[in-house]
CSV table of C-alpha atoms in Angstrom, one decimal:
chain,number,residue,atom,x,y,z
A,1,UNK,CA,-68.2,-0.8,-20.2
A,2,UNK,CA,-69.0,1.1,-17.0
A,3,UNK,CA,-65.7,-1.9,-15.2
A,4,UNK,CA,-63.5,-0.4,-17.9
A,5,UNK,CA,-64.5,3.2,-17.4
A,6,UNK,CA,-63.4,2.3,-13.5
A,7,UNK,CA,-60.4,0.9,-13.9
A,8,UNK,CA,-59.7,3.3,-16.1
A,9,UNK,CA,-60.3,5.7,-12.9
A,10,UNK,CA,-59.0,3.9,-10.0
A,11,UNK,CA,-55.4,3.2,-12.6
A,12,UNK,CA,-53.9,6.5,-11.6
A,13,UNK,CA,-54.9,6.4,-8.1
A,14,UNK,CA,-52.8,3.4,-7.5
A,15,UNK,CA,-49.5,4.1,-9.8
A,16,UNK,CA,-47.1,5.3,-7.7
A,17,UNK,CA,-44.8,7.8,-9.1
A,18,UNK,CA,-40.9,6.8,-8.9
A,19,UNK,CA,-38.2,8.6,-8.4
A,20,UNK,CA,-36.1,9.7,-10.9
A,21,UNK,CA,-32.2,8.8,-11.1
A,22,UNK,CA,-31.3,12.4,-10.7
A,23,UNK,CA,-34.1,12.8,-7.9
A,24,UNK,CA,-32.7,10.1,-6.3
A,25,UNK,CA,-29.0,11.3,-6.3
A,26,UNK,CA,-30.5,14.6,-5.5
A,27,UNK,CA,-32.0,13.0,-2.1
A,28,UNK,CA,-29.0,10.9,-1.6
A,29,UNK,CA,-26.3,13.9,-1.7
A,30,UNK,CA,-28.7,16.1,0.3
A,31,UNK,CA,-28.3,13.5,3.0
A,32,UNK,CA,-24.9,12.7,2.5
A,33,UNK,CA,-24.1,16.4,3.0
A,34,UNK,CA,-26.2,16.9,6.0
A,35,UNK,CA,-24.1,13.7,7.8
A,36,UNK,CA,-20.8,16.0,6.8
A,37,UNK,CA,-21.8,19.0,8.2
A,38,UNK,CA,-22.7,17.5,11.5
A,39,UNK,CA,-19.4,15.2,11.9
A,40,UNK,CA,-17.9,18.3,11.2
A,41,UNK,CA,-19.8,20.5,13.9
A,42,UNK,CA,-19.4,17.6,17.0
A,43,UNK,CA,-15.5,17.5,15.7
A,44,UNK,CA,-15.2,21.4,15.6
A,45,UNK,CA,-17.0,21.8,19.0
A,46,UNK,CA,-16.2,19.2,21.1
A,47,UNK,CA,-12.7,20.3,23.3
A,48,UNK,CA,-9.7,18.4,21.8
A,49,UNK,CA,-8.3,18.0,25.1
A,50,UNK,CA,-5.0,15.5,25.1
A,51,UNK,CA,-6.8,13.0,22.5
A,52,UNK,CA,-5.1,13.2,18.7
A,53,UNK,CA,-7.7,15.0,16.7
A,54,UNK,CA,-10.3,15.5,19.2
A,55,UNK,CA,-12.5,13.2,21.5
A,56,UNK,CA,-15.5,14.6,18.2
A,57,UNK,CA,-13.4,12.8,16.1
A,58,UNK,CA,-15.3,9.7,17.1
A,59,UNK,CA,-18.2,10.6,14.4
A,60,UNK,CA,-15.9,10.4,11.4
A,61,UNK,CA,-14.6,7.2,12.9
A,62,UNK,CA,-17.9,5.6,12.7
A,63,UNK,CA,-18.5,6.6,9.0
A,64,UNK,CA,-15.3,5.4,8.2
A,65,UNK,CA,-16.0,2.0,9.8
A,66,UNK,CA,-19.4,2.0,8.2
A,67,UNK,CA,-17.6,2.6,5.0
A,68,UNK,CA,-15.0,-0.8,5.4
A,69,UNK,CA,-17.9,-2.4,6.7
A,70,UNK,CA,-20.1,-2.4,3.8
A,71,UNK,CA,-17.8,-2.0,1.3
A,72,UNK,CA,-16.3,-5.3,2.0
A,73,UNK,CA,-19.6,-6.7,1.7
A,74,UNK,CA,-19.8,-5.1,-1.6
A,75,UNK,CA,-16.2,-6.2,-3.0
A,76,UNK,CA,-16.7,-9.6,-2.0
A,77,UNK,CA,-20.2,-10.0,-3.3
A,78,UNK,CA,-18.6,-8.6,-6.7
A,79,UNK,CA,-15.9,-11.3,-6.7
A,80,UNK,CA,-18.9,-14.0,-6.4
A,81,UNK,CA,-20.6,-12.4,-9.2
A,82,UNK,CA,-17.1,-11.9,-11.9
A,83,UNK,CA,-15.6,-14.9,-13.8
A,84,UNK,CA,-12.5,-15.0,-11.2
A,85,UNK,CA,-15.1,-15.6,-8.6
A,86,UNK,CA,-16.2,-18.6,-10.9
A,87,UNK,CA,-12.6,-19.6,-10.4
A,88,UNK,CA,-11.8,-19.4,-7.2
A,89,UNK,CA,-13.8,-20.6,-3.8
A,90,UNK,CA,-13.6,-18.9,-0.9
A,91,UNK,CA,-15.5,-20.3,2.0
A,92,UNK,CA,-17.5,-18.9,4.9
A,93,UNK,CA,-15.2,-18.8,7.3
A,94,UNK,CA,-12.8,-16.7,5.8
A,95,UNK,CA,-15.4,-14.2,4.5
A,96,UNK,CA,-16.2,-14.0,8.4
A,97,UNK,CA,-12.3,-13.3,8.7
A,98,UNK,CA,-12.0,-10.9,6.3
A,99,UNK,CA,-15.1,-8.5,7.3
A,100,UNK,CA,-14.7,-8.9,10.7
A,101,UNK,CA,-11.0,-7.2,9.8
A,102,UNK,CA,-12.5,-4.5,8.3
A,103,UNK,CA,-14.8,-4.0,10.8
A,104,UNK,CA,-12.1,-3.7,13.8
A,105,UNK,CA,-9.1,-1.7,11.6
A,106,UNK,CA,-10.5,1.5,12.1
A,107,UNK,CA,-12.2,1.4,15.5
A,108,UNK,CA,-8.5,-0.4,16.9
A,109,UNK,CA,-6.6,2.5,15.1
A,110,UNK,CA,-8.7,5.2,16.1
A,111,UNK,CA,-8.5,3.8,20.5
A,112,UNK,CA,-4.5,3.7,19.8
A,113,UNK,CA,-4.1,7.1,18.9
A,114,UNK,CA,-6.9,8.5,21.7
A,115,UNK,CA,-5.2,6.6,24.4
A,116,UNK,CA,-2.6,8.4,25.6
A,117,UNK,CA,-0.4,5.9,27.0
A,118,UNK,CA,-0.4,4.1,23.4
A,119,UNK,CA,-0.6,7.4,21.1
A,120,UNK,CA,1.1,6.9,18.0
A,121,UNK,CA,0.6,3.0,17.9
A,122,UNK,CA,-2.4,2.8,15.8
A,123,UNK,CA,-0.7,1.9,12.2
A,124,UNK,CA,1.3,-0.7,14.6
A,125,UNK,CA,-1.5,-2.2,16.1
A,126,UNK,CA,-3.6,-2.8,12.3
A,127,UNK,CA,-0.4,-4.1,11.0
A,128,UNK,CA,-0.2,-6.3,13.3
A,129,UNK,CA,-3.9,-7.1,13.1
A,130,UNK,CA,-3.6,-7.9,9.5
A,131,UNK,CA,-0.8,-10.4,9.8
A,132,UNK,CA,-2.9,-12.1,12.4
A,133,UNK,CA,-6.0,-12.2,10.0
A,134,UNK,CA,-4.1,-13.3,6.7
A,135,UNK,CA,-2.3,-15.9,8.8
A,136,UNK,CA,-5.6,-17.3,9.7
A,137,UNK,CA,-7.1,-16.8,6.2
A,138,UNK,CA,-4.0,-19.2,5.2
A,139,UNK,CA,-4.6,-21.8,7.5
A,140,UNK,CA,-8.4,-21.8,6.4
A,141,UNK,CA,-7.3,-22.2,2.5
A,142,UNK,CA,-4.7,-24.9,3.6
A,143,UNK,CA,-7.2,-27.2,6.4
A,144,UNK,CA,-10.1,-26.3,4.2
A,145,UNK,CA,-8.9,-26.8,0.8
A,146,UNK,CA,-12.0,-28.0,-0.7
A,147,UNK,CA,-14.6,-25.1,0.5
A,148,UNK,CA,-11.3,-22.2,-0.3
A,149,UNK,CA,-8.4,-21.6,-2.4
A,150,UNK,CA,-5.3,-19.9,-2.9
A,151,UNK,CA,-6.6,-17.4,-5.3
A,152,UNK,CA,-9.9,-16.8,-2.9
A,153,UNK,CA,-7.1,-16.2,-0.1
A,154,UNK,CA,-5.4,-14.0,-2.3
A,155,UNK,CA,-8.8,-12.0,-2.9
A,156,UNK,CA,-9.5,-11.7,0.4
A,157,UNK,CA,-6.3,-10.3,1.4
A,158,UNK,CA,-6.6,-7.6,-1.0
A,159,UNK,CA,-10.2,-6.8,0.3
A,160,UNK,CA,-8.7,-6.3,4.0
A,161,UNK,CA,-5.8,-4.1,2.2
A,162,UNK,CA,-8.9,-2.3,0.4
A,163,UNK,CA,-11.7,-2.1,2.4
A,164,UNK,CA,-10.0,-2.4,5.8
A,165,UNK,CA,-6.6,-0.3,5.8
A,166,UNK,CA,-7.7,2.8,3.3
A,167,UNK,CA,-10.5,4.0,5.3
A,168,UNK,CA,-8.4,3.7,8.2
A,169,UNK,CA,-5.9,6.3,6.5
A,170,UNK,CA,-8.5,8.6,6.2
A,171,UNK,CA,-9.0,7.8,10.3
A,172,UNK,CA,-5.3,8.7,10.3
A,173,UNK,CA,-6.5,11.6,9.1
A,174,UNK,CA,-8.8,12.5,10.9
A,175,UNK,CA,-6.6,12.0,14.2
A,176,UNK,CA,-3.5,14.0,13.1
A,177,UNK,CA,-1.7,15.5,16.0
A,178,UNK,CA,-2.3,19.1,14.2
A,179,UNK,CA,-4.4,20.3,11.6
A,180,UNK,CA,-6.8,17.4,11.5
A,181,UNK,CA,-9.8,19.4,11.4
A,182,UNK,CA,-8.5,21.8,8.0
A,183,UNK,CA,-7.5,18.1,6.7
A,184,UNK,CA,-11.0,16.0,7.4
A,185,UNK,CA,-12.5,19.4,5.3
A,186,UNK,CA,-9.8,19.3,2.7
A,187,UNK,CA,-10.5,15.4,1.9
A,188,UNK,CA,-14.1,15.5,1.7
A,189,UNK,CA,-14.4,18.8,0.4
A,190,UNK,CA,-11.4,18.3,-2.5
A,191,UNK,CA,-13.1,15.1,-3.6
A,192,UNK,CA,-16.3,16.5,-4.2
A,193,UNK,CA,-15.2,18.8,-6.2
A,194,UNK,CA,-12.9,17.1,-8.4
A,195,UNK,CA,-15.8,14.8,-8.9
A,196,UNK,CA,-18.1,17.8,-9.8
A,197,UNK,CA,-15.7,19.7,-11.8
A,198,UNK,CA,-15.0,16.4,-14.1
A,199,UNK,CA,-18.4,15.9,-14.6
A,200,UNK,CA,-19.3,19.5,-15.6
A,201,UNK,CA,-15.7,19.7,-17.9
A,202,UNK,CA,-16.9,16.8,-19.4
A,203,UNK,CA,-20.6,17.1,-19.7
A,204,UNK,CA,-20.2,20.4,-21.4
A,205,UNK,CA,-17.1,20.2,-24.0
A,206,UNK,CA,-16.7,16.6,-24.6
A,207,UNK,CA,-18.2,17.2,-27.9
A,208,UNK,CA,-15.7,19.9,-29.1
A,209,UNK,CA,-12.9,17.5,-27.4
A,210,UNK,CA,-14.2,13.8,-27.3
A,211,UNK,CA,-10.6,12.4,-26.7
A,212,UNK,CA,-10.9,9.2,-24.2
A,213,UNK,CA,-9.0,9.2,-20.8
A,214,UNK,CA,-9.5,5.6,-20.4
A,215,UNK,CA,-11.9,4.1,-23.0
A,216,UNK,CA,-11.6,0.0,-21.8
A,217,UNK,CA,-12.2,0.5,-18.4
A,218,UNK,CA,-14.8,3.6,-18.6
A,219,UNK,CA,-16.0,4.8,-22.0
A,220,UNK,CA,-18.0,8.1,-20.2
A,221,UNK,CA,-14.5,9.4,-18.9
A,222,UNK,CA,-12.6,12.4,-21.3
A,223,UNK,CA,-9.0,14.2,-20.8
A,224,UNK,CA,-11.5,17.4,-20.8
A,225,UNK,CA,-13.1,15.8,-18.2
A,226,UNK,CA,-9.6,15.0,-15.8
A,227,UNK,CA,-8.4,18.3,-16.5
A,228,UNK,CA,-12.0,20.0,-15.4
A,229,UNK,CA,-11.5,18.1,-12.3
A,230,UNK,CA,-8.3,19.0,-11.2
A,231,UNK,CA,-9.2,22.5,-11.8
A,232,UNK,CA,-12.3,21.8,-9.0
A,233,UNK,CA,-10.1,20.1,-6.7
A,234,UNK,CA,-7.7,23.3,-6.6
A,235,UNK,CA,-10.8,25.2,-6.2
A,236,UNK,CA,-11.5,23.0,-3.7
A,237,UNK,CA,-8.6,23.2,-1.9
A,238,UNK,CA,-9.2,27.2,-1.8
A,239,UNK,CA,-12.3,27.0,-0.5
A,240,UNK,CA,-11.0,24.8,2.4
A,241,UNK,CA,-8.3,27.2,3.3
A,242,UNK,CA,-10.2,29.9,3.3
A,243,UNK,CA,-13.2,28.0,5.4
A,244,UNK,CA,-10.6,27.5,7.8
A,245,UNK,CA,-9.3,31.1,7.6
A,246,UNK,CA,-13.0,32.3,8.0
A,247,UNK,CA,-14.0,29.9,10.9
A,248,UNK,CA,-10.9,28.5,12.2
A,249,UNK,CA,-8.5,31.0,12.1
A,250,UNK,CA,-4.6,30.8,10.5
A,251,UNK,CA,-1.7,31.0,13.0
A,252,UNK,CA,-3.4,32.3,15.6
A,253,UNK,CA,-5.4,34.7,13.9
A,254,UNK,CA,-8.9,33.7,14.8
A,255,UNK,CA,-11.6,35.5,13.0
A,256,UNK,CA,-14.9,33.8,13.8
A,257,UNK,CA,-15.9,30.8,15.6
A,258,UNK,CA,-12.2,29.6,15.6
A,259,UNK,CA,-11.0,27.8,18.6
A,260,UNK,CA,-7.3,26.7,20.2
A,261,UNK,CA,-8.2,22.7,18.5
A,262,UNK,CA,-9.3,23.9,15.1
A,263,UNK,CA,-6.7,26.8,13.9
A,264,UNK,CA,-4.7,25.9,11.2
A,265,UNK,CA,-1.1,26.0,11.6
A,266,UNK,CA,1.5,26.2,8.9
A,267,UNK,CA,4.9,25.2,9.4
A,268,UNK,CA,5.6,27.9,7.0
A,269,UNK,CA,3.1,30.5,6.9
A,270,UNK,CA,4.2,32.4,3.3
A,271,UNK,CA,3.2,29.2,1.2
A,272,UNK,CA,0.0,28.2,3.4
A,273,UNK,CA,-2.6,28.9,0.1
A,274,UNK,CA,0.0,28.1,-2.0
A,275,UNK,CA,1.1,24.7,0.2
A,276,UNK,CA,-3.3,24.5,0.0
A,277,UNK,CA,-3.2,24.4,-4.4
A,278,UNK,CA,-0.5,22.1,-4.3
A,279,UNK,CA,-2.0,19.3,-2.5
A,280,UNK,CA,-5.5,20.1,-4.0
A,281,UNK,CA,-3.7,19.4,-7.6
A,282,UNK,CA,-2.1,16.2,-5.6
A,283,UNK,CA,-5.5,14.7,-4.1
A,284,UNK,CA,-7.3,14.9,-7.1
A,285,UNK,CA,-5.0,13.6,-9.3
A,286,UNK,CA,-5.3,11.1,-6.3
A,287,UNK,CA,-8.8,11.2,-6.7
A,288,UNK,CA,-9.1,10.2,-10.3
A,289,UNK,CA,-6.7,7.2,-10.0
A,290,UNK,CA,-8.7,5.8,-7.2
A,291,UNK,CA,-11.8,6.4,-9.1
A,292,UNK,CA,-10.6,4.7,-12.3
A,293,UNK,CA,-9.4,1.8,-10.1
A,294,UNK,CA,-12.8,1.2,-9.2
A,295,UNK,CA,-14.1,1.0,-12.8
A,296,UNK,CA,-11.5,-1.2,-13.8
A,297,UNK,CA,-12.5,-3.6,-10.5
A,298,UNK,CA,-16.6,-3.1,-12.1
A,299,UNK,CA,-15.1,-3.9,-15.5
A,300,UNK,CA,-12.9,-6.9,-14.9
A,301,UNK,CA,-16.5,-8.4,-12.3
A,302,UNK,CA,-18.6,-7.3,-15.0
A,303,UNK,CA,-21.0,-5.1,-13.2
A,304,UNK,CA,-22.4,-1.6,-13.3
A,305,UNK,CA,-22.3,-0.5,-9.7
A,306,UNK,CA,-20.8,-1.8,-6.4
A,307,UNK,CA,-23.9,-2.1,-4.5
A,308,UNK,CA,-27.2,-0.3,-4.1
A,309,UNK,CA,-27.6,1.1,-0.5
A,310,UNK,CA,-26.8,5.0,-2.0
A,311,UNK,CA,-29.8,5.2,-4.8
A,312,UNK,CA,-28.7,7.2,-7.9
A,313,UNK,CA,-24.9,6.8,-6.6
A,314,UNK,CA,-24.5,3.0,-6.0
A,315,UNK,CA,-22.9,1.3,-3.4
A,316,UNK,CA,-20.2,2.8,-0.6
A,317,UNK,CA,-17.2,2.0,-2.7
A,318,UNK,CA,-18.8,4.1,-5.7
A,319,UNK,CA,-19.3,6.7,-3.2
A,320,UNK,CA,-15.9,6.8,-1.4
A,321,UNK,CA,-13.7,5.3,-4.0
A,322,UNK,CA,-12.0,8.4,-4.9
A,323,UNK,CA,-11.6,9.2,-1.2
A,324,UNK,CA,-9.8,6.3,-0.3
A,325,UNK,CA,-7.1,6.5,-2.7
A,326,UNK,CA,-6.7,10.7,-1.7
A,327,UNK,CA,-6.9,10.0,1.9
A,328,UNK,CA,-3.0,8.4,1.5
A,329,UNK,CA,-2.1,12.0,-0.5
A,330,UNK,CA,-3.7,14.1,2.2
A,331,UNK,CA,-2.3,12.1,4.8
A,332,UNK,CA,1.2,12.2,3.9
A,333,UNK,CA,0.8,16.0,2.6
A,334,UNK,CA,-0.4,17.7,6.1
A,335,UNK,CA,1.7,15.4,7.9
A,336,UNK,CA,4.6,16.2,6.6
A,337,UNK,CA,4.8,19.6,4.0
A,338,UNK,CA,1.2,21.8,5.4
């Protein structure tokens, strides 16, 4: 009697108490947004000198590595795991290939466009790079035929196009020869957002409207829920203009902490909030394909989540997802229109 009444005692005392799943996106976001906000301080106050972008650039470079890095991890791994992966081989060698592409897309764009003597080479030099990888991926699947196949070839190709050449768009990005700073804060700050505003949108009146935006590949996800979040990605798009107006300064106009590398320039100053809702409406329209895209890739492996190393999120490709596919909108739209 007097064991039990101990055990009974010493139970509680050595339970530890887990997490929750919203305590543990809770923790994971705080982080995420403290890892924002300084990439964005070293590339707002380090001198932009001749460098595209901004020699503080370099700190969104290494998450964007980070994130082709493991996400090719993950997209393999979820091959292995599907019922194509059953199908198809894919040996060692070529896995090497094909994250060690990943690994070098961004870091070999980002030295092209900070060199001067080779500025404006960087898409170049990963094309390149990628013709050179696949052509060695072939000649594993054709010299190696029994440890890899065509298909597995086929799948690794698409994870270098994937997890290699979208996060080095966002690089592109993030090294734009004007502007880059208003667009690194438009792309992160748009996507969180649209996320945010779906989720509420949907959370709140999929009852009163329960119609399905895509019911095969994700069940959860309402038209209610699409519309709430391109409504937040507009909203975010505000907020980042008026960030920069705040802090940066429009045109020449600095108001706070704004500095000659961080101003935001229009190339036609009447439309520049208006210019700002467009491509917020853009990117997250952006933003929902990409995420979509990555259910249906979940769906057709038959898993819940890329990975685990974001707990209550998932893996890197559940994180970014969105952000790779709006990286190509935001790109082409501040390049070009902004």
């Amino acid at each position: 009697m007097e064991e039990q009444v101990q055990e009974a005692a010493q139970t509680p005392r050595n339970e530890k108490k887990k997490l929750t799943p919203i305590q543990k996106r809770t923790i994971t976001s705080f982080c995420y947004v403290v890892i924002w906000v300084a990439m964005c301080a070293l590339k707002w106050c380090v001198p932009q000198g001749n460098v595209a972008g901004g020699w503080g650039s370099i700190g969104f470079d290494l998450v964007f590595c980070a994130v082709a890095v493991i996400g090719s991890f993950e997209f393999l791994r979820a091959i292995d795991r599907s019922e194509s992966g059953a199908n198809c081989k894919i040996s060692t060698p070529q896995r090497t290939f094909t994250i060690a592409y990943c690994a070098v897309a961004v870091p070999l764009y980002a030295v092209m466009e900070m060199i001067p003597q080779t500025n404006g080479t960087g898409f170049l030099a990963i094309a390149c790079a990628f013709a050179v990888y696949f052509m060695f991926l072939a000649a594993l699947s054709v010299f190696d035929h029994g440890k890899s196949t065509v298909k597995g070839t086929i799948y690794c190709a698409f994870c270098m196009l994937y997890c290699g050449v979208l996060p080095t768009m966002l690089s592109s990005v993030n090294h734009l020869q004007s502007n880059s700073m208003a667009a690194i804060i438009f792309v992160f700050v748009v996507a969180a957002l649209t996320d945010t505003g779906a989720f509420a949108a949907g959370s709140m009146l999929k009852k009163y409207i329960p119609y399905k935006l895509a019911p095969k590949l994700s069940p959860n996800k309402t038209v209610i829920g699409a519309i709430g979040g391109l409504i937040g990605g507009i909203l975010g798009a505000v907020l980042t203009y008026y960030i920069m107006y705040v802090c940066g300064g429009i045109d020449g106009e600095i108001i706070v902490w704004g500095m000659n590398g961080v101003t935001l320039q229009f190339k036609n100053a009447a439309f520049g909030l208006f210019s700002f809702v467009f491509g917020g409406l853009f990117t997250a329209v952006a933003c929902q394909i990409g995420d979509l895209f990555e259910s249906a890739i979940k769906r057709e492996c038959g898993i819940k989540d890329m990975g685990n190393c974001l707990p209550g999120h998932g893996g890197i490709l559940d994180r970014f997802d969105s952000m790779l596919y709006s990286g190509v909108v935001v790109l082409f739209y501040f390049a070009t229109i902004v």
